[in-house]
Each structure stands twice: as structure tokens, then as C-alpha cells.
Amino acid sequence: AQSVTQPDIHITVSEGASLELRCNYSYGATPYLFWYVQSPGQGLQLLLKYFSGDTLVQGIKGFEAEFKRSQSSFNLRKPSVHWSDAAEYFCAAGGPNDYKLSFGAGTTVTVRA
Amino acid sequence: NAGVTQTPKFQVLKTGQSMTLQCAQDMNHNSMYWYRQDPGMGLRLIYYSASEGTTDKGEVPNGYNVSRLNKREFSLRLESAAPSQTSVYFCASGYEQYFGPGTRLTVT
């Protein structure tokens, strides 16, 4: 069955430190991959996506993600976090012939001063 | 260009009441989706519409009905609300999932 796993439920990071959020997928073929961010009280916003090509993908708000086929992973990174990056982050995956995505359970990021 | 809009933003219902959540998109997307989000449960797909004129059940369709009124609009109906349907409901549009701001529904 297709699934997306985010192993970390909650991460706390200091402002200015680097951040890495893990995402693993289980799919029959190379899926399309996405990261979303949800600020408190808001809907989800697309940060970045991977369909094919360069395995390092740049997104909005200074985020990037790297697709590693050998590890079935699509980890999200940011070199230096800001207090405004405190939010919940969701990884998602879908196939080229799917109409819907599978979402991970989310990782909550807390930023301490 | 408003993206995805949802109405209402907040709603309180009594058990057994009915209501319709409205969703509209102006991005000319074929597909539209309804999710619910509950603490500790993540996002769960209720129904989706791959294109105008089609709808399909998602992960948690019981107690809900949907209508794809036209390409722009996709509504979610609760015929007889139950406390278990207290949740935040999100509409999304397009394969990449552009989300609306959500409707916070409480059923007492």
C-alpha cells in the first residue's frame, strides 16, 4: 500500500539553527513528492514539489528538499530557521496516474529564541 | 485571484442538524477535494472529485455527501450532524492541492 511516514512528531530548534524534517515514502514507482506548511489556524500551503529531474528542489521561504531514491526519502531542510517557521509540516506523495495524494501525519516545529 | 475560498469560517450545529460547506476555486483546476483535520489524526480525505461530473469516496466518507456543482464549486453536506463530526474541514483544488482557509465546525 502507498504510504508516507514522518518519523518525528515534534522538533524543537533554536532560532538561527538548521532544520531537517524527515519524510519516507512507500510507493511502487517513483512518486511525485510534496512538502506543505500549516501555520496555526491556517490552511496548508505548498512549500515545494518534486516530479522528476534534479533531486535537490528549492521552494519558498528558503526551504529545500532532496529526493533520495535509494532511501525512499524526501527530507526538508532549511539552513537557518526564523521564529516564523514555527508551524506544522506535512509531506505528501502521489503517483502520476493518481488523483489524490497520501499525506504524512505531520511534524510540529517549535522555534525557541 | 482568490484561490480557494470556503464558507462559512466557523459553524456550531446541534446534533441532528444539517448543513452544507461551500468551496470554490478560481484556478481552473479539474480536481477538488474535501479533508477533515483532527488532533493526532492528521489530514483525512473525505471525498474528492477528479473532474466536473465525477465524485469518489475517500478515506472517511460516512456521514457526508458531496456535489460537484460545476468546475469551480464543490460542496460538502452533513445530513444529520454528529459530535464525531466536530473537526476542521479543508477544501483543496488541483493535483498539487491548493488549500482553502478551512471551516471550523463544532457539533454539540
mmCIF file of C-alpha atoms in Angstrom, chain A residues 2 97-103, chain B residues 23 30-36 44-61 64-70 73-76 90-95 97:
data_model
loop_
_atom_site.group_PDB
_atom_site.id
_atom_site.type_symbol
_atom_site.label_atom_id
_atom_site.label_comp_id
_atom_site.label_asym_id
_atom_site.label_seq_id
_atom_site.Cartn_x
_atom_site.Cartn_y
_atom_site.Cartn_z
ATOM 1 C CA GLN A 2 1.127 3.542 -0.670
ATOM 2 C CA ASN A 97 -1.880 8.473 -12.551
ATOM 3 C CA ASP A 98 -3.398 9.231 -9.156
ATOM 4 C CA TYR A 99 -5.940 11.925 -8.494
ATOM 5 C CA LYS A 100 -5.175 12.106 -4.793
ATOM 6 C CA LEU A 101 -2.155 12.331 -2.515
ATOM 7 C CA SER A 102 -1.147 10.382 0.570
ATOM 8 C CA PHE A 103 -0.194 12.664 3.460
ATOM 9 C CA CYS B 23 -15.926 25.605 -1.601
ATOM 10 C CA ASN B 30 -10.198 19.818 -12.707
ATOM 11 C CA SER B 31 -9.824 18.083 -9.344
ATOM 12 C CA MET B 32 -11.174 19.171 -5.971
ATOM 13 C CA TYR B 33 -11.020 17.579 -2.526
ATOM 14 C CA TRP B 34 -12.553 17.662 0.954
ATOM 15 C CA TYR B 35 -10.458 16.787 4.018
ATOM 16 C CA ARG B 36 -11.030 16.813 7.730
ATOM 17 C CA ARG B 44 -8.084 12.512 6.188
ATOM 18 C CA LEU B 45 -9.696 12.589 2.770
ATOM 19 C CA ILE B 46 -13.495 12.567 2.868
ATOM 20 C CA TYR B 47 -14.420 12.833 -0.825
ATOM 21 C CA TYR B 48 -12.798 14.028 -3.986
ATOM 22 C CA SER B 49 -13.821 14.957 -7.492
ATOM 23 C CA ALA B 50 -11.352 14.156 -10.244
ATOM 24 C CA SER B 51 -13.257 16.264 -12.745
ATOM 25 C CA GLU B 52 -16.566 18.020 -13.194
ATOM 26 C CA GLY B 53 -19.360 15.476 -13.016
ATOM 27 C CA THR B 54 -17.468 12.843 -11.010
ATOM 28 C CA THR B 55 -17.089 12.250 -7.284
ATOM 29 C CA ASP B 56 -15.417 9.458 -5.335
ATOM 30 C CA LYS B 57 -15.178 8.384 -1.728
ATOM 31 C CA GLY B 58 -12.020 8.957 0.203
ATOM 32 C CA GLU B 59 -10.870 7.502 3.482
ATOM 33 C CA VAL B 60 -13.744 8.667 5.739
ATOM 34 C CA PRO B 61 -16.916 9.285 3.660
ATOM 35 C CA TYR B 64 -21.125 13.056 4.302
ATOM 36 C CA ASN B 65 -22.323 13.751 0.796
ATOM 37 C CA VAL B 66 -20.784 15.944 -1.882
ATOM 38 C CA SER B 67 -21.847 17.768 -5.011
ATOM 39 C CA ARG B 68 -19.594 18.983 -7.782
ATOM 40 C CA LEU B 69 -21.861 21.784 -8.888
ATOM 41 C CA ASN B 70 -19.625 22.933 -11.745
ATOM 42 C CA GLU B 73 -17.605 24.641 -6.896
ATOM 43 C CA PHE B 74 -17.518 21.531 -4.710
ATOM 44 C CA SER B 75 -19.814 21.361 -1.682
ATOM 45 C CA LEU B 76 -19.824 19.033 1.329
ATOM 46 C CA PHE B 90 -10.451 21.878 4.379
ATOM 47 C CA CYS B 91 -11.215 22.074 0.708
ATOM 48 C CA ALA B 92 -8.364 21.760 -1.772
ATOM 49 C CA SER B 93 -8.118 22.118 -5.502
ATOM 50 C CA GLY B 94 -5.760 20.741 -8.142
ATOM 51 C CA TYR B 95 -3.409 17.772 -8.036
ATOM 52 C CA GLN B 97 -3.541 20.629 -3.518
#
